């Protein structure tokens, strides 16, 4: 497998975005976020998506130059309109504002409408870590699930993510969507001819299924974590984003892979930054985080378990390893990037 | 089954608290919250707990007169110390502050340490509905679960709750803890001699079990919703409460039914209130909530499902019914309350 350095892969992505009409400085921010996904081992949301992002820019489905308007601002609360700009840069700018508000008020809350797909949710709350703040993001998404008791795929798996600063441990980063598994996992099982366990998905009649095709591509829906509990979370996340801003509800959002001439994919997000200095104190909080993490990690392990992990730990380890060894590109991704290179007249990043 | 009116049951609880040394006005607030649990059909957290609450007051395990100190205050963020006061009144006062802050700043965030068991989480965010604000609460709890990959019961099922105002529909209230089922459900299965499904609990070695006794009373632990996802939520909720305030971690919190001479049960909570006027607008938001709820409820139903519900809808219906028909007291609860009556020299509420 071809391995490339973080920096060279980032430069490459930046060049691709610039070729597609994105300003240099915005292209750098987006490229950094995109490659950071691969660096942390979340390759489903990394450079494998570069071709579709570039294609959408070329087709005019997304705004190449970020435009964001302040619709309302009251103390620590900000309401932004993103006019169909790229999700990555929108979320980056919105989180910057939440952090700036927390600096002034102890807390900042920013809600955005008319944004788009932003990749890995957890990277945005992680921006708050530079100031030792707590970061939070919630978003709606494209349709993935049915309401509990329903059968039409009209709600999203609406992710949330938190980042918490620490003292010596790696930052604790929690990032997940509200379905038991991703649609990608069902597609993979279908390709391998494997059954799926009951509890992963429902068929198009809204009934539990063991068939991965029926559970997603055949018109079914992903199951929420904790049954009605995850369904409730999805509803709450939709309200905190699309309903609160008057933006597009999940049912009206098209996936990255669908034609969309509206120019506004329309995902909505909310962001929060919270300064621990308003409570225990910034340094004391980080020390307390370490004590808490230690108490969890050093507690007795289940039979057969080697190590207890906390959220964000696996990704942090991957990051350290890939910084040293280079980021591996799967043969398929490499092939797709090579095709993109030819059309944009840029060069693939050198082998690490 | 004996049925009693909301008002008479509330008066009765208020009298009991006053007899145990709680000031009249605080006793009224606590009684209202306690009976509202029964009114909404959440009888596990209602008057069935009155005897243990009174016993703890009599034993000096909890502070009868609420004492709360502001440790820090910065703009919309408030840090409170509750000195072992009763959870119900602490959470009520803290949510009042969050709402007052949202009035001034658009958002309010209040974190509290050294509180105690507060009953039904969802009742506190519902206080924000009077102003058409969004309400949120998160709390740690007594130990219920093991870390993911662990076997020691040191983390809580740490509930969260949201309340969202609506126009014509009943308010949307989401209130849940992060375990698949409650410990009460396992105890019930054990009493009935029933097996439990895999996925509900782990035994004391941290391995999946179908035995309800092994899964809880025998030293096991409740399973988190969505496996590692629910585990992550529990961690985040602990950080947003105990770690942020320097209060008691779940592992150091004793349940209501354990002896505790420290005088501080020590649960920690955080509260948020958010004013939709900072975003879409208060009236527009409520109308948008109705449209969203309608779109969910009127979507096609799964085969065999009669109706699609949204969070808080079943509890709202129970409330309307019990206001009309009276609140039913189970024979067991009635017996326990009768015993309490004799010792406090007060009368049971009259039959409705």
XYZ file of C-alpha atoms in Angstrom:
704
model
C 0.000 0.000 0.000
C 1.276 3.465 -0.885
C 2.104 5.547 2.183
C 2.288 9.321 2.045
C 3.175 11.969 4.611
C 0.466 14.063 6.259
C 2.004 17.250 4.847
C 2.328 16.035 1.272
C -1.192 14.620 1.220
C -2.475 17.892 2.621
C -0.584 19.917 -0.017
C -2.026 17.668 -2.683
C -5.611 18.173 -1.468
C -5.053 21.901 -1.158
C -3.876 22.045 -4.770
C -6.933 20.104 -5.910
C -9.300 22.495 -4.117
C -7.474 25.526 -5.524
C -7.813 24.078 -9.034
C -11.547 23.799 -8.378
C -11.770 27.485 -7.516
C -11.328 27.510 -3.738
C -9.179 30.379 -2.365
C -5.685 29.309 -1.190
C -6.261 29.937 2.547
C -9.655 28.202 2.630
C -8.256 25.295 0.601
C -5.547 24.867 3.224
C -8.040 24.671 6.100
C -10.266 22.203 4.249
C -7.284 20.079 3.142
C -6.003 19.963 6.703
C -9.374 18.734 8.002
C -9.771 16.201 5.199
C -6.327 14.648 5.667
C -6.628 14.762 9.448
C -9.514 12.295 9.053
C -7.132 9.800 7.393
C -4.445 10.604 9.922
C -6.800 9.586 12.725
C -7.771 6.399 10.879
C -11.260 7.556 9.863
C -10.587 6.911 6.184
C -14.297 6.790 5.242
C -14.389 10.568 5.777
C -10.927 11.398 4.425
C -9.306 11.797 0.997
C -11.419 8.992 -0.423
C -14.094 11.701 -0.626
C -11.889 14.260 -2.391
C -13.104 13.250 -5.887
C -16.778 13.751 -4.997
C -16.072 17.056 -3.229
C -14.168 18.328 -6.294
C -16.875 17.058 -8.631
C -19.533 18.944 -6.659
C -17.458 22.132 -6.877
C -17.077 21.681 -10.614
C -20.795 21.066 -11.086
C -21.686 24.127 -9.026
C -23.447 22.100 -6.310
C -21.441 23.862 -3.616
C -20.086 27.401 -3.228
C -16.298 27.501 -3.821
C -15.681 30.760 -1.945
C -17.026 30.594 1.579
C -19.779 33.081 2.297
C -21.154 33.388 5.796
C -23.570 36.000 7.094
C -24.389 36.806 10.705
C -28.191 36.680 10.896
C -28.388 37.395 14.644
C -25.961 37.895 17.482
C -26.829 38.253 21.171
C -24.025 38.009 23.709
C -22.588 34.493 23.471
C -25.189 33.268 20.933
C -24.626 33.586 17.179
C -26.880 32.600 14.273
C -25.143 32.155 10.928
C -26.280 31.626 7.346
C -23.740 29.707 5.216
C -25.325 30.100 1.764
C -24.360 26.599 0.617
C -20.646 27.019 1.361
C -18.526 23.913 1.964
C -19.269 22.239 5.289
C -15.629 21.905 6.341
C -14.869 25.616 6.168
C -18.278 26.606 7.535
C -17.870 24.395 10.591
C -14.294 25.612 11.077
C -15.361 29.275 11.027
C -18.383 28.624 13.237
C -16.313 26.776 15.852
C -13.779 29.654 15.823
C -16.649 31.971 16.721
C -17.920 29.705 19.482
C -14.420 29.666 20.996
C -14.115 33.469 20.739
C -17.479 33.831 22.472
C -16.396 31.479 25.253
C -13.336 33.662 25.748
C -15.594 36.631 26.423
C -18.579 34.971 28.112
C -17.343 31.618 29.439
C -19.632 29.874 26.942
C -20.330 30.308 23.246
C -23.148 28.832 21.160
C -23.254 29.110 17.367
C -25.956 27.680 15.098
C -25.594 27.580 11.310
C -27.992 26.848 8.480
C -27.446 26.091 4.777
C -24.084 24.406 5.271
C -22.983 21.059 3.802
C -21.120 17.825 4.500
C -18.184 18.556 6.829
C -16.435 15.184 7.199
C -15.359 14.175 10.708
C -17.468 15.888 13.392
C -14.873 15.460 16.156
C -12.277 17.692 14.482
C -14.314 20.843 15.156
C -14.766 20.542 18.936
C -11.050 19.657 19.019
C -10.376 23.266 17.950
C -11.489 24.315 21.450
C -8.628 22.305 22.962
C -6.054 24.961 22.004
C -7.583 27.136 24.727
C -8.252 24.231 27.089
C -11.983 24.669 26.527
C -14.593 21.958 26.125
C -15.868 21.748 22.536
C -19.188 20.353 21.267
C -20.836 19.956 17.888
C -24.155 18.534 16.753
C -25.425 18.236 13.197
C -28.209 16.873 11.087
C -27.330 14.736 8.079
C -28.753 13.036 5.008
C -31.658 10.575 5.611
C -30.511 7.233 7.047
C -33.167 6.088 9.494
C -36.917 5.850 9.949
C -38.748 7.291 12.955
C -39.244 4.669 15.690
C -42.330 2.783 14.537
C -42.050 4.210 11.024
C -40.722 2.847 7.747
C -39.784 5.884 5.668
C -36.122 6.900 5.712
C -36.589 10.543 6.742
C -34.355 11.076 9.784
C -30.571 11.280 9.946
C -28.118 9.504 12.174
C -27.306 13.079 13.231
C -23.843 12.948 14.830
C -22.599 14.692 17.932
C -19.033 15.114 19.166
C -17.285 16.395 22.268
C -13.642 17.223 22.905
C -12.285 17.558 26.461
C -8.799 18.865 27.318
C -6.506 16.755 29.509
C -3.172 17.206 31.233
C -0.919 14.255 30.272
C -3.387 11.891 28.605
C -4.368 12.510 24.978
C -7.464 14.720 24.694
C -10.689 12.794 25.223
C -12.690 13.003 21.991
C -16.109 11.410 21.603
C -17.581 11.393 18.109
C -20.476 9.236 16.987
C -23.679 9.086 15.021
C -26.907 7.695 16.438
C -27.263 4.537 14.324
C -25.971 1.183 15.605
C -23.770 0.832 12.495
C -23.075 2.927 9.400
C -24.643 2.349 5.991
C -21.114 1.542 4.770
C -21.025 -1.488 7.031
C -24.264 -2.827 5.518
C -22.988 -2.277 1.989
C -19.798 -4.155 2.895
C -21.794 -7.098 4.313
C -23.950 -7.171 1.185
C -20.806 -7.284 -1.004
C -19.381 -10.131 1.072
C -22.702 -12.012 1.002
C -22.946 -11.932 4.794
C -26.066 -11.724 6.950
C -26.354 -8.892 9.474
C -27.424 -9.353 13.110
C -30.981 -8.383 14.068
C -30.852 -4.935 15.623
C -28.759 -3.272 12.904
C -31.462 -2.352 10.427
C -35.100 -2.512 9.322
C -36.455 -3.424 5.889
C -38.692 -1.177 3.803
C -41.755 -2.344 5.764
C -40.082 -1.174 8.963
C -39.494 -4.732 10.196
C -36.192 -6.053 11.619
C -34.047 -7.693 8.946
C -30.933 -9.868 8.697
C -30.454 -9.002 5.019
C -27.935 -6.163 4.532
C -29.427 -5.215 1.145
C -32.975 -4.953 2.524
C -31.634 -2.979 5.469
C -30.309 -0.089 3.422
C -29.864 -0.146 -0.357
C -33.195 -1.920 -0.784
C -35.053 0.956 0.860
C -34.693 -0.019 4.510
C -33.348 2.063 7.371
C -30.560 1.901 9.950
C -31.549 1.101 13.545
C -30.944 3.753 16.227
C -28.723 2.947 19.231
C -30.806 2.004 22.261
C -33.974 1.700 20.134
C -36.357 4.555 21.145
C -33.513 6.272 23.048
C -31.370 6.761 19.934
C -34.499 7.782 18.020
C -35.031 10.468 20.666
C -31.433 11.667 20.318
C -31.815 11.960 16.568
C -34.951 14.060 17.049
C -33.215 16.289 19.622
C -30.239 16.782 17.300
C -32.503 17.713 14.403
C -34.272 20.280 16.586
C -30.987 21.767 17.877
C -29.872 22.303 14.270
C -32.461 22.444 11.479
C -35.605 23.259 13.471
C -33.825 25.924 15.543
C -32.377 27.642 12.462
C -35.226 27.093 10.017
C -32.769 25.266 7.745
C -33.338 22.109 5.724
C -34.751 19.155 7.628
C -32.878 15.882 7.086
C -35.681 14.596 4.860
C -34.889 17.391 2.375
C -31.112 16.905 2.401
C -29.519 14.998 -0.470
C -26.446 12.864 0.052
C -23.087 13.908 -1.426
C -23.612 11.398 -4.213
C -26.950 12.734 -5.448
C -27.432 15.401 -8.096
C -28.406 18.683 -6.433
C -28.791 21.797 -8.555
C -30.161 23.849 -5.645
C -26.591 24.815 -4.732
C -27.418 24.262 -1.082
C -26.937 20.797 0.381
C -28.290 22.398 3.529
C -26.914 20.547 6.532
C -27.339 22.548 9.767
C -24.966 22.471 12.731
C -24.657 23.862 16.242
C -21.430 24.402 18.159
C -20.631 25.052 21.786
C -17.425 26.011 23.574
C -17.260 26.053 27.377
C -14.419 27.443 29.500
C -13.644 25.258 32.560
C -12.337 28.410 34.262
C -15.981 29.219 35.010
C -16.116 26.052 37.117
C -13.278 24.062 38.665
C -10.576 26.056 36.848
C -8.730 25.287 33.616
C -5.627 23.647 35.090
C -7.527 21.863 37.862
C -10.014 20.542 35.318
C -7.254 19.078 33.149
C -5.686 17.409 36.193
C -9.111 16.108 37.207
C -9.593 14.746 33.674
C -6.358 12.790 34.042
C -7.441 11.367 37.399
C -10.792 10.356 35.938
C -9.268 8.731 32.857
C -6.742 6.905 35.035
C -9.514 5.590 37.303
C -11.342 4.192 34.275
C -8.313 2.746 32.505
C -6.897 1.130 35.634
C -10.154 -0.469 36.731
C -10.402 -4.291 36.514
C -10.766 -5.576 32.966
C -13.426 -7.918 31.625
C -12.276 -11.495 31.027
C -10.376 -11.546 27.755
C -9.948 -7.765 27.461
C -6.375 -6.499 27.152
C -6.942 -2.827 27.840
C -9.731 -0.408 28.685
C -9.805 2.517 26.272
C -11.445 5.935 26.567
C -13.058 7.782 23.634
C -10.514 9.207 21.185
C -7.680 6.962 22.351
C -7.632 4.631 19.318
C -7.667 7.618 16.940
C -4.880 9.319 18.851
C -2.699 6.202 18.590
C -3.349 5.935 14.880
C -2.390 9.594 14.507
C 0.963 9.056 16.247
C 1.665 5.962 14.149
C 0.715 7.513 10.808
C 2.749 10.655 11.523
C 5.754 8.361 11.874
C 4.976 5.769 9.213
C 2.996 7.827 6.740
C -0.706 7.558 5.916
C -1.611 4.413 3.922
C -3.740 4.932 0.804
C -5.875 1.936 -0.152
C -5.327 0.779 -3.767
C -8.841 1.922 -4.632
C -8.382 5.405 -3.188
C -4.993 5.726 -4.881
C -6.575 4.822 -8.217
C -9.351 7.376 -7.785
C -6.903 10.091 -6.742
C -4.700 9.268 -9.764
C -7.702 9.793 -12.061
C -8.418 13.095 -10.312
C -4.756 14.126 -10.750
C -4.920 13.648 -14.493
C -8.042 15.747 -14.866
C -6.732 18.554 -12.620
C -3.148 18.340 -13.957
C -1.545 17.997 -10.553
C 0.809 15.297 -9.205
C 0.061 12.571 -6.663
C 1.892 13.049 -3.355
C 5.303 11.283 -3.283
C 5.704 7.930 -1.572
C 6.736 8.407 2.063
C -56.294 0.412 43.150
C -56.644 3.610 45.197
C -56.711 6.729 43.042
C -55.883 10.150 44.439
C -55.886 13.633 42.953
C -52.642 15.345 41.981
C -53.326 18.163 44.435
C -54.145 15.964 47.412
C -51.142 13.709 46.827
C -48.954 16.783 46.526
C -50.355 18.244 49.770
C -49.705 14.936 51.471
C -46.054 14.827 50.322
C -45.569 18.456 51.306
C -46.840 17.690 54.811
C -44.463 14.749 55.086
C -41.468 16.860 54.087
C -42.473 19.624 56.504
C -42.718 17.054 59.329
C -39.161 16.010 58.435
C -37.891 19.556 58.843
C -38.153 20.975 55.317
C -39.381 24.589 55.086
C -42.955 24.963 53.783
C -42.071 26.620 50.453
C -39.283 24.163 49.627
C -41.485 21.242 50.625
C -44.089 22.462 48.143
C -41.611 22.567 45.269
C -40.234 19.116 46.069
C -43.719 17.635 46.543
C -44.807 19.067 43.211
C -41.837 17.479 41.417
C -42.283 14.146 43.181
C -45.987 13.825 42.397
C -45.490 15.115 38.856
C -43.389 11.972 38.274
C -46.432 9.810 39.125
C -48.687 12.103 37.143
C -46.558 11.477 34.048
C -46.564 7.719 34.680
C -42.942 7.492 35.855
C -43.928 5.868 39.132
C -40.439 4.444 39.810
C -39.336 8.015 40.553
C -42.480 9.234 42.262
C -44.109 8.903 45.682
C -42.893 5.316 46.005
C -39.607 6.973 46.975
C -41.128 9.284 49.598
C -40.400 6.883 52.503
C -36.678 6.644 51.656
C -36.383 10.416 51.119
C -38.019 11.046 54.519
C -35.870 8.396 56.172
C -32.705 10.038 54.833
C -33.849 13.402 56.187
C -34.528 11.843 59.579
C -31.134 10.144 59.641
C -29.348 13.369 58.669
C -28.070 11.954 55.357
C -29.384 14.986 53.499
C -29.725 18.680 54.364
C -33.370 19.591 55.172
C -32.995 23.320 54.501
C -31.575 23.981 51.055
C -28.215 25.728 51.096
C -26.649 26.802 47.822
C -23.553 28.954 47.352
C -22.389 30.656 44.181
C -18.755 29.589 43.777
C -18.204 31.436 40.484
C -20.277 33.480 38.087
C -19.163 34.811 34.712
C -21.806 36.197 32.358
C -24.144 33.326 31.475
C -22.092 30.665 33.335
C -22.730 29.850 37.007
C -20.959 27.388 39.316
C -22.909 26.329 42.405
C -22.136 24.344 45.534
C -25.187 22.594 47.012
C -23.711 21.368 50.337
C -25.649 18.079 50.275
C -29.068 19.707 49.891
C -31.905 17.671 48.403
C -31.501 17.069 44.672
C -35.047 18.099 43.740
C -34.787 21.590 45.190
C -31.168 22.027 44.060
C -31.999 21.152 40.462
C -35.096 23.382 40.584
C -33.095 26.382 41.801
C -30.245 25.713 39.358
C -32.611 25.485 36.383
C -34.269 28.746 37.484
C -30.843 30.367 37.273
C -30.108 28.899 33.849
C -33.420 30.314 32.590
C -32.700 33.731 34.121
C -29.288 33.753 32.445
C -30.831 32.842 29.095
C -33.160 35.811 29.508
C -30.160 38.097 29.763
C -27.652 36.354 27.458
C -29.691 34.124 25.138
C -28.078 31.097 26.796
C -27.465 30.068 30.400
C -25.245 27.267 31.733
C -25.238 26.235 35.397
C -23.131 23.451 36.937
C -23.686 22.198 40.486
C -21.722 19.950 42.796
C -22.621 18.181 46.048
C -26.291 17.722 45.190
C -28.306 14.505 45.502
C -30.944 12.324 43.848
C -33.464 14.544 42.040
C -36.037 12.105 40.647
C -37.171 12.624 37.050
C -34.557 14.513 35.004
C -37.016 15.751 32.377
C -39.020 17.888 34.824
C -36.182 20.427 35.142
C -35.642 21.282 31.454
C -39.457 21.512 31.260
C -39.174 24.591 33.505
C -37.652 26.410 30.509
C -40.872 25.874 28.544
C -42.670 28.632 30.460
C -40.508 31.117 28.558
C -40.531 29.093 25.320
C -36.846 28.312 25.816
C -35.088 25.015 25.172
C -34.067 23.283 28.413
C -31.318 20.710 28.985
C -30.015 18.782 31.970
C -27.239 16.231 32.404
C -26.274 14.428 35.602
C -24.067 11.744 36.991
C -25.634 9.039 39.159
C -24.863 6.092 41.411
C -22.706 3.307 39.873
C -24.639 1.071 37.457
C -22.264 0.129 34.659
C -18.703 -0.945 33.964
C -16.412 0.873 31.522
C -16.519 -0.704 28.046
C -14.106 -3.628 28.351
C -14.139 -3.444 32.152
C -15.950 -5.406 34.845
C -16.136 -3.100 37.873
C -19.384 -1.182 38.354
C -17.903 2.324 38.566
C -19.772 4.421 36.005
C -23.344 5.673 36.090
C -26.081 5.476 33.509
C -25.859 9.274 33.752
C -29.141 10.627 32.375
C -29.735 13.575 30.101
C -32.982 15.322 29.239
C -34.173 17.975 26.824
C -37.424 19.923 26.661
C -38.470 21.777 23.505
C -41.431 24.165 23.293
C -44.104 23.619 20.637
C -47.115 25.505 19.314
C -50.115 23.120 19.323
C -48.461 19.765 20.005
C -47.523 18.854 23.587
C -43.954 19.913 24.444
C -41.347 17.479 23.145
C -39.529 16.065 26.170
C -36.674 13.578 25.845
C -35.420 11.991 29.055
C -33.283 8.888 29.253
C -30.321 7.234 30.914
C -27.526 5.587 28.932
C -28.131 1.941 29.856
C -30.217 -0.318 27.604
C -32.563 -1.084 30.514
C -32.822 -0.037 34.154
C -31.626 -2.119 37.089
C -35.288 -2.307 38.153
C -36.089 -4.265 35.009
C -33.405 -6.853 35.842
C -34.653 -7.181 39.407
C -38.182 -7.723 38.073
C -36.985 -10.447 35.659
C -35.096 -12.145 38.490
C -38.233 -12.121 40.649
C -40.286 -13.613 37.814
C -37.607 -16.243 37.104
C -37.161 -14.962 33.549
C -34.005 -14.886 31.451
C -32.849 -11.558 30.002
C -31.774 -11.068 26.369
C -28.053 -10.815 25.623
C -27.157 -7.142 25.311
C -28.880 -6.014 28.507
C -26.133 -6.721 31.044
C -22.732 -8.202 31.855
C -21.835 -10.547 34.714
C -19.170 -9.811 37.339
C -16.449 -11.021 34.954
C -17.588 -8.445 32.398
C -19.056 -11.091 30.086
C -22.525 -10.937 28.460
C -25.149 -12.730 30.539
C -28.744 -13.945 30.187
C -29.129 -14.262 33.969
C -30.816 -11.178 35.494
C -29.278 -11.853 38.917
C -25.734 -12.104 37.549
C -26.362 -8.986 35.480
C -26.968 -6.706 38.445
C -27.589 -7.883 42.005
C -24.858 -10.523 41.685
C -22.224 -7.874 40.980
C -22.672 -7.454 37.239
C -23.282 -4.257 35.299
C -25.882 -2.788 32.949
C -24.967 -2.588 29.252
C -24.723 0.863 27.641
C -26.925 1.741 24.645
C -25.015 1.339 21.373
C -22.143 -0.482 23.132
C -19.040 1.801 23.031
C -21.244 4.740 21.942
C -23.318 4.709 25.126
C -20.123 4.156 27.125
C -18.762 7.326 25.505
C -21.920 9.258 26.410
C -21.655 8.170 30.014
C -18.049 9.390 30.122
C -18.996 12.729 28.530
C -21.845 13.198 31.012
C -19.538 12.458 33.952
C -17.049 15.035 32.654
C -19.758 17.689 32.096
C -20.854 17.278 35.726
C -18.445 15.768 38.291
C -15.111 16.326 36.532
C -16.013 19.904 35.568
C -17.097 20.824 39.094
C -14.612 18.731 41.079
C -17.563 16.990 42.731
C -17.976 13.307 43.550
C -17.336 10.899 40.702
C -20.040 8.281 40.200
C -17.797 5.607 41.748
C -17.926 7.515 45.053
C -21.673 8.097 45.054
C -23.859 5.854 47.181
C -27.368 4.925 46.140
C -30.394 6.268 48.033
C -30.688 2.919 49.805
C -27.171 2.817 51.257
C -26.125 4.224 54.636
C -24.223 7.478 54.108
C -23.135 9.491 57.120
C -21.107 11.943 55.003
C -24.236 14.076 54.637
C -23.413 14.576 50.960
C -24.734 12.062 48.455
C -22.858 14.200 45.960
C -24.540 13.892 42.569
C -23.442 16.663 40.171
C -25.608 18.217 37.471
C -25.360 20.738 34.644
C -28.228 22.741 33.172
C -28.647 24.753 30.012
C -31.386 27.073 28.795
C -31.354 28.410 25.239
C -33.606 31.141 23.839
C -34.805 30.390 20.263
C -35.138 34.154 19.763
C -31.377 34.158 19.161
C -32.008 31.965 16.124
C -35.192 31.450 14.134
C -37.329 33.368 16.658
C -39.463 32.089 19.514
C -42.832 31.943 17.732
C -41.347 30.740 14.433
C -39.436 28.027 16.268
C -42.583 26.729 17.945
C -44.396 26.653 14.604
C -41.410 24.907 13.046
C -41.465 22.354 15.887
C -45.095 21.585 15.045
C -44.282 21.125 11.363
C -41.391 18.825 12.230
C -43.447 16.737 14.660
C -46.268 16.505 12.123
C -43.843 15.326 9.422
C -42.595 12.568 11.714
C -45.987 11.479 13.045
C -47.636 11.455 9.624
C -44.872 9.493 7.917
C -45.679 5.905 6.827
C -45.855 3.458 9.728
C -43.977 0.185 10.078
C -46.074 -2.933 9.502
C -48.053 -3.580 12.680
C -47.473 -0.136 14.214
C -50.583 1.857 15.099
C -49.024 5.250 15.645
C -45.636 6.977 15.539
C -44.899 8.794 18.779
C -42.392 11.533 19.569
C -40.495 11.802 22.879
C -42.672 12.943 25.765
C -45.940 12.092 24.042
C -46.782 8.975 26.138
C -46.033 10.864 29.380
C -48.180 13.804 28.279
C -51.128 11.493 27.572
C -50.755 9.832 30.949
C -50.719 13.273 32.572
C -53.998 14.279 30.919
C -55.605 10.963 31.881
C -54.439 10.996 35.514
C -55.515 14.616 35.973
C -59.009 13.473 35.026
C -59.091 10.027 36.626
C -56.739 10.540 39.563
C -53.287 9.031 40.065
C -53.369 5.296 40.857
C -51.347 4.140 43.864
C -50.137 0.548 43.681
C -51.148 -1.559 46.745
C -47.501 -1.768 47.759
C -46.929 1.987 47.562
C -50.188 2.620 49.426
C -49.053 0.276 52.196
C -45.680 1.967 52.516
C -47.262 5.422 52.551
C -49.733 4.272 55.238
C -46.818 3.173 57.427
C -45.160 6.541 56.847
C -48.431 8.309 57.778
C -48.582 6.593 61.132
C -45.022 7.521 62.025
C -45.421 11.159 60.901
C -48.966 11.476 62.257
C -50.446 12.732 59.017
C -53.383 11.395 56.962
C -53.290 9.574 53.622
C -54.767 11.611 50.746
C -58.511 10.946 50.254
C -59.724 8.596 47.527
C -60.415 10.527 44.297
